[in-house]
Amino acid sequence: MHSPLTRRAAGLALAGLGLALSAPATAQPLEKIKVRMDWTPWGVQAAMHLAQHKGWFKAAGLDVQLEDGNGSVTTVQIVGGGDQFDVGHAALASMMIARDKGLPVKAIAVFARLSDIGLLVPRDGGIRGPGDLRGRKVAYTAGSLEAPFIDAFLAAGGLKRSDLELVNIDAAGKAASYAAGRADAAFSTIPFFLPVVSQTRPSQAIRFADHGLSMPSFGLFATEARIAARREPIARFTSIVAATWQYIYNGHEDEAVEALIAQRPQARLDKAVLRGQLQALRGFFQLPPPAGQRLGTPVASDFSAAVKTLTDAGLLKSIKDGNAFFVPDLVRPAPEVPK
């Protein structure tokens, strides 16, 4: 006969065995994905910050680190030339130019399908197209992506540079100079700057894309080696970001703004500006996506058109096939993200 102490010990052992059998298996470690952003926090990064804030990356088995950047060109160079980052977020025309020069990078998702570059003009300034710039003072930045396309943009209105006063202003001061009225118009990135300058100088934008200058804007890219080595986790990351953008534009813009501010509290972001940037970006996404495709899937015709635009501007020398610039199958269903 067993003593009460023995029976109690046996009961505890069985209870422990039951707990062990019913406990879930040890969770698999999260796969790390390190992402270099295009710039300091702004609206175009909202989907990544919202997915991070909601835990959707973790739900997909990913540990995502988002690092701020200081320009698309720099991001392309850093991601394409080293092994520190898995994915980059940048203006994809810059990526195409870098690939043509030998950097082994490819687009894996495209969100803003139209070029974000254009002309900021005052709403009451009487400027509706390039032909209205005759005799005007226009700010631009010589070293920026806009510079090689100015001649083609002006030609669409029957003008050349000598028909107006072009003023070269450093990128850091261009928006402030225009907002203060020291120029009649300014070439710049539309969705970033339009909500900012409109706070002091109500403005509208004339898109390069509406005047024959077609090229993709913001999206995700990676090196060919990284895609080959880490295809599945990169596809999971890309798919969640794409699905999160769809979630945002299904009526959750304010939620995206709040998440961005929560994720980057030190940036002192302005809610109204972020909301304006999301509104401005929507037109560049060209929603809804083509029939049968998910938002974010690269569109072959976009890259073919971009090859012509960039070649005509002297920015592409070697690659003439638009399909050489993207990977087509890395945007997939993302059940972690609500509809």
CSV table of C-alpha atoms in Angstrom, one decimal:
chain,number,residue,atom,x,y,z
A,1,MET,CA,0.0,0.0,0.0
A,2,HIS,CA,1.3,3.5,-0.9
A,3,SER,CA,1.6,6.2,1.7
A,4,PRO,CA,-0.4,9.5,1.2
A,5,LEU,CA,2.9,11.3,0.5
A,6,THR,CA,3.7,8.8,-2.2
A,7,ARG,CA,0.3,9.1,-3.8
A,8,ARG,CA,0.5,12.9,-3.7
A,9,ALA,CA,3.9,12.8,-5.4
A,10,ALA,CA,2.5,10.5,-8.1
A,11,GLY,CA,-0.4,12.9,-8.6
A,12,LEU,CA,1.8,15.9,-9.0
A,13,ALA,CA,3.9,14.0,-11.5
A,14,LEU,CA,0.9,13.0,-13.6
A,15,ALA,CA,-0.4,16.6,-13.4
A,16,GLY,CA,3.0,17.8,-14.7
A,17,LEU,CA,2.9,15.3,-17.5
A,18,GLY,CA,-0.5,16.4,-18.5
A,19,LEU,CA,0.6,20.0,-18.6
A,20,ALA,CA,3.6,19.1,-20.7
A,21,LEU,CA,1.5,17.2,-23.2
A,22,SER,CA,-1.1,20.0,-23.5
A,23,ALA,CA,1.4,22.8,-23.8
A,24,PRO,CA,2.1,24.1,-27.3
A,25,ALA,CA,5.4,23.3,-29.0
A,26,THR,CA,8.2,25.8,-28.5
A,27,ALA,CA,7.6,28.7,-30.9
A,28,GLN,CA,10.0,28.9,-33.8
A,29,PRO,CA,12.4,31.9,-33.6
A,30,LEU,CA,11.5,34.9,-35.6
A,31,GLU,CA,13.4,35.5,-38.8
A,32,LYS,CA,15.1,38.8,-38.9
A,33,ILE,CA,14.5,41.2,-41.8
A,34,LYS,CA,16.4,44.5,-41.7
A,35,VAL,CA,15.0,47.3,-43.9
A,36,ARG,CA,16.7,50.6,-44.9
A,37,MET,CA,14.1,53.3,-45.5
A,38,ASP,CA,14.2,56.1,-48.1
A,39,TRP,CA,14.2,58.9,-45.7
A,40,THR,CA,13.2,60.1,-42.2
A,41,PRO,CA,9.6,59.1,-41.3
A,42,TRP,CA,6.8,60.3,-43.6
A,43,GLY,CA,3.6,59.1,-45.1
A,44,VAL,CA,5.0,56.7,-47.7
A,45,GLN,CA,6.4,54.5,-44.9
A,46,ALA,CA,3.0,54.2,-43.2
A,47,ALA,CA,2.3,50.6,-44.1
A,48,MET,CA,5.5,49.3,-42.6
A,49,HIS,CA,5.1,51.2,-39.4
A,50,LEU,CA,1.4,50.1,-39.1
A,51,ALA,CA,2.3,46.5,-39.7
A,52,GLN,CA,5.0,46.8,-37.0
A,53,HIS,CA,2.6,48.5,-34.6
A,54,LYS,CA,-0.1,45.9,-35.1
A,55,GLY,CA,2.2,42.9,-34.8
A,56,TRP,CA,1.4,41.6,-38.3
A,57,PHE,CA,5.1,41.0,-39.0
A,58,LYS,CA,5.5,38.9,-35.9
A,59,ALA,CA,2.4,37.0,-36.7
A,60,ALA,CA,4.1,36.0,-39.9
A,61,GLY,CA,7.3,34.9,-38.1
A,62,LEU,CA,9.3,38.0,-38.8
A,63,ASP,CA,11.4,40.2,-36.6
A,64,VAL,CA,11.5,43.4,-38.7
A,65,GLN,CA,13.9,46.3,-38.0
A,66,LEU,CA,13.1,49.5,-39.8
A,67,GLU,CA,16.1,52.0,-40.1
A,68,ASP,CA,15.5,55.6,-41.3
A,69,GLY,CA,17.4,56.7,-44.4
A,70,ASN,CA,18.7,60.0,-45.9
A,71,GLY,CA,17.6,59.7,-49.6
A,72,SER,CA,16.6,57.1,-52.1
A,73,VAL,CA,19.9,57.2,-54.0
A,74,THR,CA,21.9,56.6,-50.8
A,75,THR,CA,19.5,53.8,-49.8
A,76,VAL,CA,19.9,52.1,-53.1
A,77,GLN,CA,23.7,52.3,-52.9
A,78,ILE,CA,23.9,51.0,-49.3
A,79,VAL,CA,21.4,48.1,-49.8
A,80,GLY,CA,22.8,47.2,-53.2
A,81,GLY,CA,26.5,47.5,-52.3
A,82,GLY,CA,26.6,45.6,-49.0
A,83,ASP,CA,25.1,42.9,-46.8
A,84,GLN,CA,23.8,44.9,-43.9
A,85,PHE,CA,20.2,45.1,-45.1
A,86,ASP,CA,17.8,42.6,-46.6
A,87,VAL,CA,15.4,45.1,-48.2
A,88,GLY,CA,15.4,48.7,-49.3
A,89,HIS,CA,12.5,51.1,-49.6
A,90,ALA,CA,13.2,53.9,-52.2
A,91,ALA,CA,12.1,55.6,-55.4
A,92,LEU,CA,12.5,52.8,-57.9
A,93,ALA,CA,13.7,54.9,-60.8
A,94,SER,CA,16.9,55.4,-58.7
A,95,MET,CA,17.1,51.6,-58.4
A,96,MET,CA,16.8,51.2,-62.1
A,97,ILE,CA,19.6,53.6,-62.8
A,98,ALA,CA,21.8,51.8,-60.3
A,99,ARG,CA,21.1,48.4,-61.8
A,100,ASP,CA,21.9,49.7,-65.3
A,101,LYS,CA,25.3,50.8,-63.8
A,102,GLY,CA,26.0,47.3,-62.5
A,103,LEU,CA,24.4,47.2,-59.0
A,104,PRO,CA,22.6,43.8,-58.7
A,105,VAL,CA,19.3,45.1,-57.4
A,106,LYS,CA,15.7,44.4,-58.4
A,107,ALA,CA,12.3,45.7,-57.4
A,108,ILE,CA,10.2,43.2,-55.4
A,109,ALA,CA,7.1,45.4,-54.9
A,110,VAL,CA,5.9,48.7,-56.3
A,111,PHE,CA,3.4,50.9,-54.4
A,112,ALA,CA,3.5,54.3,-56.0
A,113,ARG,CA,3.3,53.3,-59.7
A,114,LEU,CA,3.5,56.9,-61.0
A,115,SER,CA,6.5,59.1,-60.6
A,116,ASP,CA,6.3,61.2,-57.5
A,117,ILE,CA,8.2,64.0,-59.2
A,118,GLY,CA,6.5,67.1,-60.5
A,119,LEU,CA,6.0,70.8,-60.1
A,120,LEU,CA,4.5,72.6,-57.1
A,121,VAL,CA,2.5,75.7,-58.0
A,122,PRO,CA,0.3,78.0,-56.1
A,123,ARG,CA,-3.4,77.4,-56.4
A,124,ASP,CA,-4.1,80.9,-57.5
A,125,GLY,CA,-1.0,81.3,-59.7
A,126,GLY,CA,-2.5,80.6,-63.0
A,127,ILE,CA,-0.1,77.7,-63.8
A,128,ARG,CA,-1.8,74.7,-65.2
A,129,GLY,CA,0.9,73.1,-67.2
A,130,PRO,CA,4.5,73.5,-68.5
A,131,GLY,CA,3.4,76.1,-71.1
A,132,ASP,CA,2.4,78.5,-68.3
A,133,LEU,CA,6.0,78.8,-67.0
A,134,ARG,CA,7.1,81.3,-69.5
A,135,GLY,CA,8.8,84.2,-67.7
A,136,ARG,CA,8.4,82.5,-64.3
A,137,LYS,CA,11.0,82.0,-61.6
A,138,VAL,CA,11.2,78.2,-60.9
A,139,ALA,CA,13.2,76.5,-58.1
A,140,TYR,CA,14.9,73.1,-58.7
A,141,THR,CA,17.8,71.1,-57.3
A,142,ALA,CA,20.6,70.3,-59.7
A,143,GLY,CA,21.7,67.1,-58.1
A,144,SER,CA,18.2,65.6,-57.7
A,145,LEU,CA,16.3,63.1,-59.8
A,146,GLU,CA,14.1,65.8,-61.2
A,147,ALA,CA,16.9,67.6,-63.0
A,148,PRO,CA,17.4,65.3,-66.0
A,149,PHE,CA,13.7,65.6,-66.9
A,150,ILE,CA,13.2,69.3,-66.8
A,151,ASP,CA,14.0,69.8,-70.4
A,152,ALA,CA,11.5,67.1,-71.5
A,153,PHE,CA,8.8,68.5,-69.2
A,154,LEU,CA,9.3,72.1,-70.6
A,155,ALA,CA,9.2,70.8,-74.1
A,156,ALA,CA,5.8,69.3,-73.5
A,157,GLY,CA,4.6,72.9,-73.1
A,158,GLY,CA,6.6,74.2,-76.1
A,159,LEU,CA,9.3,75.8,-73.9
A,160,LYS,CA,13.0,75.6,-73.3
A,161,ARG,CA,15.1,76.7,-70.3
A,162,SER,CA,15.8,80.1,-71.7
A,163,ASP,CA,12.1,80.9,-71.6
A,164,LEU,CA,12.0,81.0,-67.8
A,165,GLU,CA,14.3,81.7,-64.8
A,166,LEU,CA,15.5,78.4,-63.3
A,167,VAL,CA,17.0,78.8,-59.8
A,168,ASN,CA,19.2,76.1,-58.3
A,169,ILE,CA,18.4,75.7,-54.6
A,170,ASP,CA,19.7,73.1,-52.2
A,171,ALA,CA,17.1,70.3,-51.5
A,172,ALA,CA,17.1,71.1,-47.8
A,173,GLY,CA,15.9,74.7,-48.4
A,174,LYS,CA,13.8,74.4,-51.6
A,175,ALA,CA,10.4,73.8,-49.9
A,176,ALA,CA,10.9,76.7,-47.5
A,177,SER,CA,12.0,79.0,-50.2
A,178,TYR,CA,9.0,78.2,-52.4
A,179,ALA,CA,6.6,78.4,-49.4
A,180,ALA,CA,7.9,81.8,-48.6
A,181,GLY,CA,7.1,83.0,-52.1
A,182,ARG,CA,10.6,83.4,-53.4
A,183,ALA,CA,9.8,81.3,-56.5
A,184,ASP,CA,6.7,81.1,-58.6
A,185,ALA,CA,7.0,77.3,-58.7
A,186,ALA,CA,9.3,74.5,-57.6
A,187,PHE,CA,10.2,71.1,-59.0
A,188,SER,CA,10.2,68.5,-56.2
A,189,THR,CA,8.7,65.3,-54.8
A,190,ILE,CA,5.0,66.0,-54.8
A,191,PRO,CA,3.5,63.8,-52.0
A,192,PHE,CA,6.2,64.7,-49.5
A,193,PHE,CA,6.3,68.4,-49.9
A,194,LEU,CA,2.7,69.4,-51.1
A,195,PRO,CA,1.1,69.0,-47.7
A,196,VAL,CA,4.0,70.8,-46.0
A,197,VAL,CA,4.1,73.9,-48.2
A,198,SER,CA,0.3,74.1,-48.5
A,199,GLN,CA,0.2,75.0,-44.8
A,200,THR,CA,1.6,78.4,-45.6
A,201,ARG,CA,1.1,78.7,-49.3
A,202,PRO,CA,-1.9,76.7,-50.7
A,203,SER,CA,-0.6,74.8,-53.6
A,204,GLN,CA,-1.3,72.1,-56.1
A,205,ALA,CA,0.9,69.8,-58.2
A,206,ILE,CA,1.5,69.1,-61.9
A,207,ARG,CA,2.8,65.6,-62.2
A,208,PHE,CA,5.6,64.7,-64.6
A,209,ALA,CA,3.7,61.4,-65.3
A,210,ASP,CA,0.9,63.4,-66.9
A,211,HIS,CA,3.3,64.9,-69.4
A,212,GLY,CA,4.9,61.7,-70.8
A,213,LEU,CA,7.5,61.1,-68.2
A,214,SER,CA,6.6,57.6,-66.8
A,215,MET,CA,8.5,55.7,-64.2
A,216,PRO,CA,7.7,53.9,-61.0
A,217,SER,CA,8.2,55.7,-57.7
A,218,PHE,CA,8.3,54.2,-54.2
A,219,GLY,CA,8.5,50.5,-53.6
A,220,LEU,CA,10.7,47.7,-52.2
A,221,PHE,CA,13.9,46.2,-53.7
A,222,ALA,CA,16.6,43.8,-52.7
A,223,THR,CA,19.8,42.4,-54.2
A,224,GLU,CA,19.6,39.3,-56.4
A,225,ALA,CA,21.8,37.4,-53.9
A,226,ARG,CA,19.5,38.3,-51.0
A,227,ILE,CA,16.4,37.3,-52.9
A,228,ALA,CA,18.0,34.0,-53.8
A,229,ALA,CA,19.1,33.3,-50.2
A,230,ARG,CA,16.1,34.6,-48.3
A,231,ARG,CA,13.3,34.4,-50.8
A,232,GLU,CA,10.5,33.2,-48.5
A,233,PRO,CA,11.0,35.6,-45.5
A,234,ILE,CA,11.4,38.5,-48.0
A,235,ALA,CA,8.2,37.4,-49.7
A,236,ARG,CA,6.4,37.3,-46.4
A,237,PHE,CA,7.6,40.8,-45.6
A,238,THR,CA,6.8,42.2,-49.0
A,239,SER,CA,3.3,40.6,-48.9
A,240,ILE,CA,2.4,42.0,-45.5
A,241,VAL,CA,3.5,45.5,-46.5
A,242,ALA,CA,1.4,45.3,-49.7
A,243,ALA,CA,-1.6,44.0,-47.9
A,244,THR,CA,-1.2,46.7,-45.2
A,245,TRP,CA,-1.3,49.4,-47.9
A,246,GLN,CA,-4.6,48.0,-49.2
A,247,TYR,CA,-5.9,48.0,-45.6
A,248,ILE,CA,-4.9,51.7,-45.2
A,249,TYR,CA,-6.6,52.7,-48.4
A,250,ASN,CA,-9.7,50.8,-47.4
A,251,GLY,CA,-10.5,53.5,-44.9
A,252,HIS,CA,-7.8,53.2,-42.2
A,253,GLU,CA,-5.6,56.3,-43.0
A,254,ASP,CA,-6.0,57.8,-39.5
A,255,GLU,CA,-5.0,54.5,-38.0
A,256,ALA,CA,-1.8,54.5,-40.1
A,257,VAL,CA,-1.0,58.1,-39.0
A,258,GLU,CA,-1.4,57.2,-35.4
A,259,ALA,CA,0.8,54.1,-35.8
A,260,LEU,CA,3.5,56.1,-37.6
A,261,ILE,CA,3.6,58.6,-34.7
A,262,ALA,CA,3.6,55.9,-32.1
A,263,GLN,CA,6.5,54.1,-33.8
A,264,ARG,CA,8.6,57.2,-34.3
A,265,PRO,CA,7.7,59.5,-31.3
A,266,GLN,CA,11.1,61.2,-31.4
A,267,ALA,CA,10.4,62.6,-34.9
A,268,ARG,CA,7.7,65.0,-33.7
A,269,LEU,CA,5.5,64.2,-36.7
A,270,ASP,CA,2.5,66.4,-37.6
A,271,LYS,CA,-0.8,64.5,-38.0
A,272,ALA,CA,-2.2,66.8,-40.5
A,273,VAL,CA,0.9,66.6,-42.7
A,274,LEU,CA,1.0,62.8,-42.5
A,275,ARG,CA,-2.7,62.6,-43.4
A,276,GLY,CA,-2.1,65.0,-46.3
A,277,GLN,CA,0.8,62.9,-47.5
A,278,LEU,CA,-1.3,59.7,-47.5
A,279,GLN,CA,-4.0,61.6,-49.5
A,280,ALA,CA,-1.5,62.9,-52.0
A,281,LEU,CA,0.1,59.4,-52.4
A,282,ARG,CA,-3.1,57.7,-53.2
A,283,GLY,CA,-3.2,59.1,-56.7
A,284,PHE,CA,0.3,57.8,-57.4
A,285,PHE,CA,-0.8,54.3,-56.3
A,286,GLN,CA,-3.2,54.1,-59.2
A,287,LEU,CA,-5.9,52.2,-57.3
A,288,PRO,CA,-7.5,49.8,-57.8
A,289,PRO,CA,-4.6,47.6,-59.0
A,290,PRO,CA,-4.9,45.9,-62.4
A,291,ALA,CA,-7.5,43.2,-62.6
A,292,GLY,CA,-6.3,39.9,-61.0
A,293,GLN,CA,-3.3,41.5,-59.3
A,294,ARG,CA,-2.6,42.5,-55.7
A,295,LEU,CA,-1.6,46.0,-54.8
A,296,GLY,CA,2.2,46.1,-54.9
A,297,THR,CA,2.7,43.6,-57.7
A,298,PRO,CA,5.2,45.0,-60.2
A,299,VAL,CA,3.5,45.8,-63.5
A,300,ALA,CA,5.6,44.9,-66.6
A,301,SER,CA,4.2,47.8,-68.7
A,302,ASP,CA,5.2,50.3,-66.0
A,303,PHE,CA,8.9,49.2,-66.3
A,304,SER,CA,8.8,49.2,-70.1
A,305,ALA,CA,7.6,52.8,-70.1
A,306,ALA,CA,10.2,53.7,-67.5
A,307,VAL,CA,13.0,52.2,-69.7
A,308,LYS,CA,12.0,54.6,-72.5
A,309,THR,CA,11.7,57.6,-70.1
A,310,LEU,CA,15.1,57.0,-68.4
A,311,THR,CA,16.8,56.1,-71.7
A,312,ASP,CA,15.6,59.3,-73.4
A,313,ALA,CA,16.9,61.3,-70.4
A,314,GLY,CA,20.3,59.6,-70.8
A,315,LEU,CA,20.0,57.8,-67.5
A,316,LEU,CA,19.9,54.2,-68.8
A,317,LYS,CA,22.7,53.1,-71.2
A,318,SER,CA,22.6,49.3,-71.3
A,319,ILE,CA,19.4,47.5,-70.2
A,320,LYS,CA,16.5,47.9,-72.6
A,321,ASP,CA,14.2,45.2,-71.2
A,322,GLY,CA,11.8,46.4,-68.5
A,323,ASN,CA,11.5,42.8,-67.1
A,324,ALA,CA,15.1,42.9,-66.1
A,325,PHE,CA,14.3,45.3,-63.3
A,326,PHE,CA,11.8,43.4,-61.1
A,327,VAL,CA,10.9,40.0,-59.6
A,328,PRO,CA,7.2,39.3,-60.3
A,329,ASP,CA,6.1,36.8,-57.7
A,330,LEU,CA,7.0,38.1,-54.2
A,331,VAL,CA,3.6,39.7,-53.4
A,332,ARG,CA,1.3,37.0,-52.1
A,333,PRO,CA,-1.7,36.6,-49.9
A,334,ALA,CA,-1.1,37.9,-46.3
A,335,PRO,CA,-3.7,36.3,-44.0
A,336,GLU,CA,-2.2,38.2,-41.0
A,337,VAL,CA,-3.5,41.5,-42.3
A,338,PRO,CA,-7.3,42.3,-42.1
A,339,LYS,CA,-9.1,43.3,-45.2
